[in-house]
XYZ file of C-alpha atoms in Angstrom:
712
model
C 99.492 110.788 122.252
C 97.527 113.504 122.101
C 98.403 116.893 120.855
C 98.779 118.493 123.808
C 101.350 116.055 125.207
C 103.578 115.715 122.041
C 102.573 118.376 119.432
C 103.647 116.948 116.288
C 103.727 120.458 114.382
C 102.338 121.201 110.897
C 99.597 118.344 109.886
C 99.920 116.832 106.310
C 97.346 119.135 105.121
C 96.686 122.527 105.765
C 94.025 123.222 108.040
C 92.018 125.509 106.168
C 91.739 123.304 102.972
C 88.826 120.983 104.087
C 85.592 121.837 104.115
C 82.230 120.128 105.557
C 81.422 118.650 102.433
C 85.096 117.505 101.622
C 85.587 115.606 104.514
C 83.979 111.746 104.453
C 80.852 110.344 106.403
C 81.582 108.316 109.455
C 80.612 105.073 106.981
C 83.417 106.091 104.464
C 85.830 106.282 107.591
C 84.485 102.783 109.346
C 84.774 101.152 105.883
C 88.433 102.342 105.538
C 89.450 101.084 108.984
C 87.737 97.881 108.486
C 89.921 97.114 105.664
C 93.235 98.628 107.250
C 92.527 96.589 110.058
C 92.113 93.446 108.075
C 95.341 94.411 106.387
C 96.940 95.252 109.515
C 96.371 91.469 110.281
C 97.935 89.913 107.659
C 95.001 89.042 106.083
C 95.864 91.022 103.098
C 98.798 88.582 102.168
C 96.185 85.471 101.467
C 92.955 87.635 100.539
C 93.170 90.779 97.802
C 91.804 93.834 99.530
C 90.739 97.136 98.019
C 93.768 99.700 97.878
C 95.509 102.246 95.847
C 99.058 101.470 94.865
C 101.519 104.353 93.564
C 103.842 102.639 91.260
C 105.963 103.739 88.542
C 109.558 103.753 87.093
C 112.825 105.152 89.242
C 112.963 109.053 89.390
C 109.439 109.485 88.021
C 108.617 111.792 90.905
C 106.760 109.268 92.556
C 107.621 110.858 95.805
C 106.286 114.411 94.790
C 103.085 112.815 94.231
C 102.929 111.165 97.283
C 103.564 114.448 99.001
C 101.149 116.483 97.157
C 98.491 113.784 97.868
C 99.332 112.993 101.416
C 101.139 116.317 102.625
C 104.018 113.824 104.165
C 107.470 115.152 103.162
C 109.214 111.556 102.007
C 112.805 112.389 102.436
C 114.452 112.481 99.135
C 117.724 110.730 100.092
C 118.818 108.237 97.612
C 117.501 104.599 98.641
C 115.578 105.439 101.897
C 111.997 105.129 100.593
C 112.364 103.119 98.006
C 113.480 99.436 99.287
C 109.861 98.616 100.598
C 106.630 99.025 100.208
C 105.127 102.159 102.764
C 101.588 101.920 103.170
C 100.093 105.429 104.424
C 97.185 106.107 106.258
C 95.546 109.342 106.755
C 92.196 109.580 109.014
C 90.949 113.236 109.714
C 90.313 113.650 113.401
C 90.065 117.295 115.009
C 90.445 116.176 118.305
C 93.880 114.480 118.646
C 97.205 114.351 116.621
C 98.925 111.352 116.026
C 101.840 109.801 113.733
C 102.513 106.638 114.547
C 105.076 103.984 112.387
C 104.879 100.345 112.423
C 105.881 97.242 109.899
C 103.981 94.657 108.957
C 106.023 91.299 108.162
C 105.641 89.436 104.891
C 103.778 86.241 105.321
C 106.971 84.324 104.304
C 108.988 85.374 107.374
C 109.008 82.834 110.207
C 107.106 83.447 113.501
C 110.302 84.432 115.257
C 111.002 86.810 113.214
C 107.048 88.166 112.565
C 107.370 88.670 116.467
C 110.627 90.554 116.404
C 109.061 92.987 113.573
C 105.844 93.470 115.130
C 107.428 94.613 118.146
C 108.460 97.516 116.136
C 106.468 100.827 117.013
C 107.605 104.476 116.970
C 105.418 107.701 117.315
C 106.854 110.492 115.557
C 106.830 113.961 117.155
C 106.982 115.742 113.651
C 107.879 114.387 110.114
C 111.828 115.137 110.539
C 112.015 111.822 112.270
C 110.749 109.898 109.099
C 114.255 109.340 107.852
C 115.006 107.800 111.212
C 112.130 105.569 111.260
C 113.045 104.434 107.895
C 116.228 103.334 108.553
C 115.222 101.643 111.217
C 112.867 99.747 109.193
C 115.567 98.656 106.679
C 117.373 97.259 109.816
C 114.350 95.760 111.017
C 114.287 93.950 108.054
C 117.919 93.147 107.486
C 118.256 95.042 104.140
C 121.582 95.174 102.740
C 123.471 98.016 103.499
C 121.888 98.772 107.090
C 124.261 98.979 109.901
C 126.277 95.583 110.183
C 124.336 93.858 107.421
C 126.597 93.349 103.766
C 124.801 90.580 102.017
C 121.163 89.589 101.521
C 118.222 91.475 99.033
C 118.679 95.328 98.969
C 114.405 95.383 98.908
C 111.867 93.167 101.226
C 108.089 92.477 100.828
C 107.501 94.160 104.275
C 105.537 96.538 104.478
C 106.521 99.970 106.553
C 102.712 101.638 107.525
C 102.775 105.093 108.700
C 99.198 105.994 110.342
C 98.261 109.560 110.584
C 95.597 110.915 112.889
C 95.040 114.568 112.751
C 93.388 117.721 110.756
C 94.620 115.963 107.551
C 91.038 116.554 105.574
C 91.362 113.115 104.115
C 90.429 109.482 104.978
C 92.532 107.822 102.645
C 94.954 104.819 102.421
C 97.296 104.543 99.901
C 100.653 102.003 99.039
C 103.789 103.236 97.906
C 105.938 100.832 96.226
C 109.230 100.760 95.261
C 110.387 102.231 91.804
C 110.871 100.117 88.712
C 114.518 99.287 88.201
C 115.149 99.392 84.202
C 118.485 98.432 84.275
C 121.107 97.210 87.324
C 123.975 98.686 88.318
C 126.890 98.360 91.039
C 124.099 99.219 93.840
C 121.182 97.341 92.316
C 121.809 94.047 90.905
C 119.892 91.699 88.988
C 118.332 89.991 91.921
C 117.110 93.241 92.994
C 115.574 93.968 89.474
C 113.805 91.198 89.533
C 112.683 91.282 93.538
C 111.352 94.717 92.830
C 109.585 93.460 89.639
C 107.796 90.240 91.469
C 107.153 92.670 94.498
C 105.200 95.171 92.229
C 103.265 92.221 90.267
C 102.082 91.030 93.456
C 100.476 93.837 94.254
C 99.418 94.942 90.563
C 98.000 91.491 89.581
C 95.263 91.506 92.161
C 91.938 92.866 90.243
C 90.959 94.938 93.620
C 94.071 96.942 93.493
C 93.382 100.748 91.626
C 96.896 101.059 89.714
C 98.213 104.801 90.522
C 100.792 104.920 87.383
C 103.275 107.547 87.579
C 104.554 108.474 84.289
C 106.936 111.337 83.304
C 106.180 113.939 80.597
C 109.561 114.242 79.472
C 109.307 110.554 78.335
C 107.674 108.671 75.532
C 104.427 107.410 77.734
C 103.988 104.403 75.837
C 107.373 103.141 76.280
C 107.467 103.669 80.253
C 107.825 100.405 81.917
C 105.006 101.372 84.639
C 102.554 101.344 81.647
C 103.288 98.452 79.916
C 103.092 96.675 83.233
C 100.007 98.462 83.940
C 98.678 97.065 80.174
C 99.771 93.455 81.039
C 97.550 93.426 84.530
C 94.623 95.792 83.534
C 94.440 95.231 79.521
C 91.219 97.427 79.490
C 92.705 100.193 81.455
C 89.402 100.065 83.933
C 91.498 100.397 87.328
C 94.597 102.222 86.164
C 94.638 106.168 87.126
C 97.854 107.752 85.243
C 99.497 110.815 87.036
C 101.571 112.575 84.554
C 104.529 114.177 86.439
C 107.457 116.691 85.321
C 105.489 118.939 82.372
C 108.338 121.675 83.329
C 110.765 119.841 81.752
C 109.106 118.811 78.252
C 110.678 120.158 74.951
C 108.357 123.816 73.991
C 105.884 123.537 71.627
C 105.000 119.343 73.089
C 102.338 120.832 75.183
C 99.748 119.790 73.028
C 100.476 116.174 73.346
C 100.377 116.008 77.247
C 97.310 117.836 77.098
C 95.716 115.236 74.941
C 97.265 112.393 77.010
C 95.841 114.686 80.121
C 92.314 114.570 78.559
C 92.788 111.011 77.958
C 92.378 111.678 74.017
C 95.819 110.203 73.243
C 96.598 106.593 71.647
C 96.844 105.436 75.488
C 93.702 105.874 77.145
C 92.435 104.869 81.080
C 88.919 104.206 82.151
C 90.137 106.754 85.202
C 91.731 109.022 83.009
C 94.578 111.376 83.689
C 95.972 113.827 86.431
C 98.634 116.228 85.709
C 100.897 117.549 88.424
C 104.316 119.476 88.820
C 106.565 118.288 91.241
C 108.369 120.589 93.158
C 111.894 121.733 91.621
C 114.998 120.816 94.013
C 115.069 124.562 95.112
C 112.067 124.503 96.237
C 112.452 121.695 98.441
C 115.925 122.431 99.387
C 114.116 125.649 100.786
C 111.397 123.607 102.775
C 108.471 124.795 100.337
C 105.301 124.370 102.168
C 102.074 122.141 101.214
C 100.134 125.781 100.573
C 102.805 127.750 98.596
C 103.338 124.550 96.772
C 99.408 124.495 96.048
C 99.578 128.157 94.619
C 102.880 127.517 92.559
C 101.108 124.516 90.876
C 97.723 126.163 89.956
C 99.360 129.146 88.927
C 101.691 126.986 86.500
C 99.099 125.953 84.570
C 96.897 129.226 84.633
C 99.977 130.492 83.037
C 100.989 130.277 79.394
C 101.609 127.921 77.301
C 99.118 125.430 79.617
C 96.028 128.014 79.740
C 95.888 127.503 76.234
C 95.418 123.399 75.979
C 91.651 123.684 78.157
C 92.731 120.978 80.645
C 89.867 120.030 82.880
C 90.325 121.690 86.293
C 89.521 118.769 88.031
C 92.108 116.932 86.291
C 95.093 119.028 87.210
C 96.909 119.233 90.372
C 97.424 117.411 93.721
C 94.400 118.810 95.434
C 92.139 117.570 92.462
C 93.731 114.181 92.486
C 93.034 113.795 96.034
C 89.806 114.352 95.883
C 89.261 112.315 93.122
C 91.194 109.372 94.786
C 89.288 109.765 98.292
C 85.808 109.022 96.493
C 87.208 106.186 94.085
C 88.941 104.244 96.953
C 85.325 104.768 99.390
C 83.345 104.061 96.343
C 86.164 101.353 95.377
C 85.774 99.590 99.168
C 81.814 99.974 99.179
C 81.789 97.550 96.306
C 84.272 95.250 97.196
C 83.619 94.765 100.446
C 81.019 92.158 100.490
C 83.125 90.063 97.983
C 86.180 90.553 100.662
C 83.643 89.386 103.592
C 82.334 86.069 101.719
C 86.758 85.391 101.138
C 87.305 86.035 104.258
C 84.387 83.804 105.611
C 85.437 81.187 102.870
C 89.272 81.137 104.013
C 88.060 81.042 107.803
C 86.363 77.864 107.636
C 88.889 76.030 104.966
C 91.448 77.060 107.751
C 89.151 75.499 110.364
C 88.850 72.603 108.378
C 92.399 72.098 108.029
C 93.210 72.916 111.926
C 90.645 70.142 112.656
C 92.439 67.975 110.298
C 95.883 68.111 112.366
C 94.193 67.005 115.808
C 94.905 68.532 118.836
C 98.522 69.892 119.643
C 100.401 66.724 121.072
C 102.657 68.626 123.374
C 103.478 66.124 125.885
C 103.618 62.161 126.371
C 99.507 61.860 127.489
C 98.761 63.641 124.425
C 100.762 61.500 122.004
C 99.060 58.265 123.853
C 95.823 59.860 123.487
C 96.565 61.031 119.991
C 97.588 57.240 118.838
C 94.386 55.735 120.759
C 91.866 57.598 118.430
C 93.807 56.411 115.209
C 93.592 52.696 117.318
C 90.236 52.576 117.845
C 89.187 53.596 114.416
C 91.656 51.066 112.899
C 90.000 48.040 115.300
C 86.773 49.324 114.118
C 86.857 49.533 110.467
C 88.931 46.471 110.397
C 86.348 44.811 112.450
C 83.778 46.210 110.243
C 85.322 45.040 107.021
C 86.057 41.147 108.561
C 82.229 41.152 109.668
C 81.163 42.333 106.399
C 79.600 45.603 107.568
C 80.208 47.294 104.297
C 77.548 50.194 105.552
C 79.741 51.167 108.286
C 83.038 51.126 105.758
C 81.334 52.917 103.136
C 80.226 55.824 105.403
C 83.941 55.819 106.604
C 86.250 55.267 103.769
C 84.456 55.855 100.521
C 84.357 59.113 98.544
C 81.544 61.137 98.114
C 80.603 60.147 94.563
C 82.341 56.589 94.554
C 80.882 53.529 95.825
C 83.002 51.630 98.358
C 85.919 50.407 96.930
C 86.123 46.591 96.732
C 89.759 46.222 98.283
C 88.173 47.351 101.713
C 85.313 44.293 101.384
C 88.171 42.109 103.170
C 85.870 39.366 104.332
C 84.389 39.158 100.292
C 88.107 39.227 99.091
C 88.694 36.521 101.561
C 85.886 33.948 100.571
C 87.118 34.408 97.037
C 90.500 33.570 97.592
C 89.066 30.774 99.885
C 86.676 29.549 97.193
C 89.556 29.550 94.630
C 92.016 27.778 96.865
C 89.834 24.946 97.300
C 89.035 24.928 93.443
C 92.575 25.094 92.737
C 92.859 22.214 94.617
C 90.264 20.067 93.490
C 91.388 20.666 89.881
C 95.252 20.462 90.205
C 95.520 19.291 93.830
C 96.863 15.491 92.619
C 99.815 14.927 90.801
C 98.256 11.752 88.523
C 94.779 11.748 87.577
C 92.494 9.265 88.601
C 91.582 7.201 85.372
C 90.114 3.762 85.471
C 87.167 1.846 85.622
C 85.427 3.666 88.579
C 86.655 6.923 88.100
C 85.653 9.629 86.126
C 88.287 10.806 83.682
C 88.826 14.517 82.855
C 86.783 15.155 79.283
C 89.820 16.724 77.438
C 92.195 13.934 78.639
C 93.203 11.918 75.067
C 94.447 8.116 74.870
C 92.343 7.299 78.372
C 93.674 3.909 77.862
C 97.345 4.750 77.956
C 96.848 7.140 81.165
C 94.922 4.365 82.808
C 97.446 1.850 82.515
C 100.410 4.250 83.471
C 98.438 5.004 86.494
C 97.816 1.306 87.200
C 101.704 0.687 86.686
C 102.263 3.130 88.763
C 100.087 1.697 91.712
C 102.365 -1.687 90.983
C 105.107 -0.594 91.159
C 104.512 1.189 94.566
C 102.720 -1.837 95.685
C 105.871 -4.280 95.005
C 108.268 -1.860 96.798
C 106.308 -1.395 99.685
C 105.391 -5.044 100.197
C 105.812 -6.575 103.784
C 105.111 -9.867 105.231
C 101.287 -9.722 104.339
C 99.615 -12.495 102.680
C 99.101 -12.467 98.615
C 95.638 -10.292 98.017
C 96.841 -7.816 100.439
C 98.729 -4.586 100.780
C 100.995 -3.164 103.471
C 99.563 -0.033 105.276
C 102.768 1.387 103.903
C 101.145 1.441 100.398
C 98.232 4.143 100.896
C 100.799 6.604 102.628
C 102.749 6.344 99.753
C 100.432 7.071 97.106
C 98.650 9.457 99.116
C 101.736 11.178 99.691
C 103.175 11.461 96.097
C 98.875 11.853 94.835
C 99.258 15.302 96.734
C 102.763 16.635 96.816
C 100.725 19.681 95.006
C 98.811 20.553 98.082
C 102.031 22.336 99.275
C 102.902 24.980 96.834
C 99.239 25.473 96.069
C 98.420 26.152 100.407
C 101.576 28.400 100.073
C 100.478 30.429 97.230
C 96.973 30.731 98.554
C 98.355 31.740 102.148
C 100.680 34.587 100.149
C 97.844 35.998 98.222
C 95.310 36.442 101.896
C 98.269 38.210 103.226
C 99.166 40.314 100.287
C 94.960 40.987 100.496
C 95.340 42.043 104.320
C 98.647 44.506 103.845
C 96.822 46.046 100.884
C 93.607 46.681 102.827
C 95.423 47.874 106.199
C 97.658 50.357 104.076
C 94.247 51.658 102.580
C 92.904 51.994 105.783
C 96.103 53.985 107.528
C 96.067 56.414 104.218
C 92.710 56.830 104.919
C 92.299 57.782 108.711
C 95.875 59.323 109.006
C 96.790 62.221 107.552
C 100.006 63.074 108.712
C 103.055 61.820 106.733
C 105.121 60.988 109.581
C 103.044 59.091 111.688
C 101.490 57.566 109.036
C 104.881 55.883 107.747
C 105.541 54.937 111.188
C 102.346 53.308 111.786
C 102.736 51.456 108.242
C 106.587 50.206 109.488
C 104.612 49.036 112.931
C 101.877 47.711 111.059
C 103.825 45.322 108.722
C 106.195 44.244 111.139
C 103.042 42.763 113.268
C 101.605 41.104 109.853
C 104.963 39.911 108.971
C 105.022 38.244 112.633
C 101.472 36.928 111.974
C 102.743 35.941 108.355
C 105.563 33.921 109.946
C 103.141 32.143 112.254
C 100.558 31.169 109.980
C 103.385 30.032 107.860
C 104.334 27.652 110.894
C 100.536 26.235 111.408
C 100.782 25.590 107.765
C 103.749 23.398 108.186
C 101.921 21.827 110.714
C 98.992 20.868 108.722
C 101.371 19.797 105.971
C 103.383 17.824 108.431
C 100.243 16.000 109.402
C 99.355 15.110 105.790
C 102.891 13.142 105.467
C 101.789 10.996 108.247
C 99.837 7.577 107.712
C 96.122 8.010 106.645
C 93.895 8.733 109.105
C 90.080 9.299 109.044
C 87.197 8.355 111.015
C 84.431 10.221 108.086
C 81.651 8.010 106.905
C 82.409 9.458 103.718
C 85.441 7.363 103.338
C 83.646 4.343 103.927
C 80.636 5.298 102.343
C 82.867 5.597 99.118
C 84.975 2.436 99.694
C 81.939 0.488 99.836
C 80.435 2.121 96.746
C 83.616 1.197 94.602
C 83.547 -2.491 95.578
C 79.939 -2.721 94.398
C 80.389 -1.180 91.097
C 83.687 -2.791 91.003
C 81.774 -6.561 91.604
C 79.185 -5.162 89.515
C 81.126 -4.653 86.492
C 82.752 -7.778 86.863
C 79.733 -9.806 86.873
C 78.335 -7.731 83.964
C 81.701 -8.299 81.986
C 81.782 -12.420 82.741
C 77.980 -12.846 82.206
C 78.694 -11.095 78.197
C 81.405 -13.543 77.733
C 79.495 -16.691 79.383
C 76.508 -15.684 77.474
C 78.591 -15.230 74.182
C 80.202 -18.574 74.518
C 78.514 -21.050 76.087
C 74.915 -19.915 75.440
C 74.965 -18.892 71.892
C 74.779 -15.520 72.657
C 70.648 -16.049 73.807
C 70.491 -17.382 77.478
C 66.641 -18.350 79.038
C 66.813 -19.420 82.617
C 64.106 -21.014 84.339
C 63.884 -21.216 88.032
C 65.331 -24.277 88.434
C 68.535 -25.333 90.503
C 69.844 -27.073 87.697
C 69.988 -23.749 85.193
C 71.366 -21.973 88.407
C 74.338 -24.331 89.083
C 74.897 -24.390 85.161
C 75.168 -20.658 85.000
C 77.600 -20.715 87.912
C 79.615 -23.216 86.844
C 80.095 -21.322 83.669
C 81.146 -18.146 86.112
C 83.245 -19.691 87.639
C 85.508 -21.310 84.520
C 86.103 -17.610 83.575
C 86.937 -15.750 87.188
C 90.569 -15.925 87.095
C 91.649 -14.267 89.938
C 95.298 -12.197 89.933
C 95.827 -11.805 93.933
C 98.583 -8.578 93.220
C 95.634 -6.993 90.433
C 93.487 -7.696 93.456
C 95.928 -5.955 96.343
C 96.202 -2.934 93.840
C 93.003 -2.444 92.854
C 91.637 -2.268 96.668
C 94.695 0.421 97.266
C 93.237 2.093 94.448
C 90.038 2.072 95.409
C 91.063 2.929 99.329
C 93.189 5.928 97.544
C 90.443 7.319 95.722
C 87.908 7.242 98.567
C 90.769 8.550 100.834
C 91.847 11.216 98.870
C 88.697 12.905 98.661
C 88.142 12.923 102.196
C 91.220 14.501 103.150
C 91.417 16.883 100.147
C 88.488 18.824 101.370
C 89.785 18.180 105.410
C 92.903 19.932 103.842
C 91.242 22.611 102.260
C 88.759 23.444 105.411
C 92.000 23.274 108.105
C 94.107 25.699 106.174
C 90.970 27.994 105.386
C 90.442 27.685 109.484
C 93.618 27.222 110.910
C 95.599 29.318 109.210
C 93.987 31.835 107.388
C 91.262 32.539 109.831
C 93.098 31.597 112.906
C 96.121 33.420 112.567
C 96.082 36.131 109.547
C 92.335 37.279 109.729
C 90.850 36.963 113.107
C 93.666 38.401 114.941
C 93.696 41.449 112.296
C 91.864 44.140 114.658
C 93.824 43.444 117.352
C 97.472 44.171 115.766
C 97.057 48.259 116.310
C 94.254 48.210 119.023
C 94.062 50.542 122.127
C 95.441 47.761 123.914
C 98.434 48.103 121.989
C 99.037 51.762 122.283
C 98.873 51.322 126.184
C 101.557 48.930 126.072
C 103.725 51.419 123.848
C 106.773 52.599 125.872
C 107.518 56.633 126.078
C 110.320 56.098 123.636
C 107.875 54.349 121.000
C 105.052 57.052 121.384
C 107.822 60.175 120.925
C 109.401 58.019 117.982
C 105.612 57.553 116.077
C 103.495 60.303 117.403
C 105.562 63.062 117.893
C 104.941 66.099 115.983
C 107.260 67.264 113.399
C 108.826 71.141 113.804
C 107.497 71.623 110.159
C 103.876 70.606 111.169
C 103.995 72.453 114.729
C 105.262 75.557 112.506
C 102.275 75.009 110.258
C 99.847 74.812 113.003
C 100.999 78.091 114.795
C 100.301 79.560 111.206
C 96.946 78.340 110.811
C 95.968 79.156 114.376
C 97.196 82.609 114.043
C 95.394 82.784 110.397
C 92.524 81.559 111.827
C 92.396 84.204 114.864
C 93.110 86.584 112.501
C 90.258 85.930 109.623
C 88.303 85.544 112.931
C 89.023 88.943 114.244
C 88.581 90.439 110.499
C 85.494 88.977 110.141
C 83.986 90.414 113.444
C 85.172 94.026 112.180
C 83.703 93.433 108.648
C 80.283 92.670 110.158
C 79.899 95.660 112.324
């Protein structure tokens, strides 16, 4: 409102005080306004901003100091001005006069609370309305003691902002903090003590805060809480200004000690030095002491004995000197810190926008939910297909970290080859219940007592031969013999195959879990998809088990093969057996009938004599002959069947039911088939996530506006 419409009355500072040289340039005003707008947008909760903060112990005279600096007559009634931070903005403007009060909610407030608090705005006709504003702020913040509020905190992290525009003579922003409580009492609990302490610490710990430490001259300076706290956060005293109050209450004769402190010559030294102020007396306040009269009385007090003998620096005495100093200090401080603030706003904005992008689009209806899941299903399908195809470059681009190569667990095809190869080798080494050890078989290198093992193997074949004999003639064997021999010999196959299928299922489960963890950042959605995919994998695993059961059942049937490898092996075994038999018989004939030396001529007589000698020593055991034939057939068939079984398990079980269908367990087609209930259950956005999205969006908006303002 304009001054002509609603005159405010006396401005905080008298109109005769400011001169042209004391008023700051348009640039300074612009800088201050930039920071104020950033603070008003709530960015100060995320990025420390350059600011002047008045703090001190309770009853240290803070209110008088603030009135001396700003000209605002803060009410002295207990509990009104000490329960939250108060931000005072002074802007000199000779064309209008306006006083406006608003409340800035702390970032910890809920969105609903923030909206309610931000709606508060009151324009003051005069400063006599200030107590009303403070009472309204207390009620708005729901502090204990407000109307209808008997519980809860007495202090708040929200900020009351009072903006004064007019002939103030200053361009200044200053924050008043609640006074530090030394001891709890009936009205101020231990919790209140901690809340105030934490609130003050929050402001003081920022390296961009200029600390205006108010100390009482009539108390030991070194022991006052604000000095101790300032030393904690500003150990070198580089951003602390000491303000000494109540010099009229010290004992007579101690003026020299206070003067030394004011000259920064005492043991407590600050780089920015001290200022000495005289507070108005209670009588002065009751009589409505004006700003001009206060200024006159303050200067007269220090110009009289015993203070005039202390050789005080006039630039360090009185509220006017302090105001001028703070004006220049804040201007230089903002000019120095503003580029850093701008860079931090840019960095936080980039991070916030990145976080928002990572959250994806808002999902407010079923269509959004379906699109949301479809995007994940496309990623999942593409990555799993690439893993099956061995396209590891694509996987590395999407799944590997910046500094690490693609995790081996993502190389699904390579890992499945390793498992399949291990399965085949395991079958070769451990798939037979008994080892082939005979005249024509290759015994294991580490096998001992080969003869004993051979006899044991032959005995087993003869035993099975005996119990499977049918109506076949001697020297022949029943077709059931080979079936029983093979089934017992290959009995370890089932456990080996089931173990292999289980290992492949585990491999796929780990792969799918890692892919979902990579592509789905939202925990609740990821958990639902994990459950869905796990159920699908379990169903595929059951199908694989059924397929394996069919293959195992086929192996329990009578042997069957059309593989020429079987007949080739039979022929080779028979030739080998015949050769070995002839060699053994020849050795015996030559040794016994020919005196160890044989000399054959190409005559019919010699040939007939040799054949007669061989014939006498060839004794055919028809049962042994049948067992040997069965043995040869078993060995040849086992090799063919083992290789076929390994291929069938890898192709028909692992590939058909587990690997090849993997990209389709969560594909866009699957998402299209989801019911609305499924979509809501899997992809709906939790309330806490909605609130986080709103906070990020609001923060991004505030940061964007702040950055645009800071760049002007």
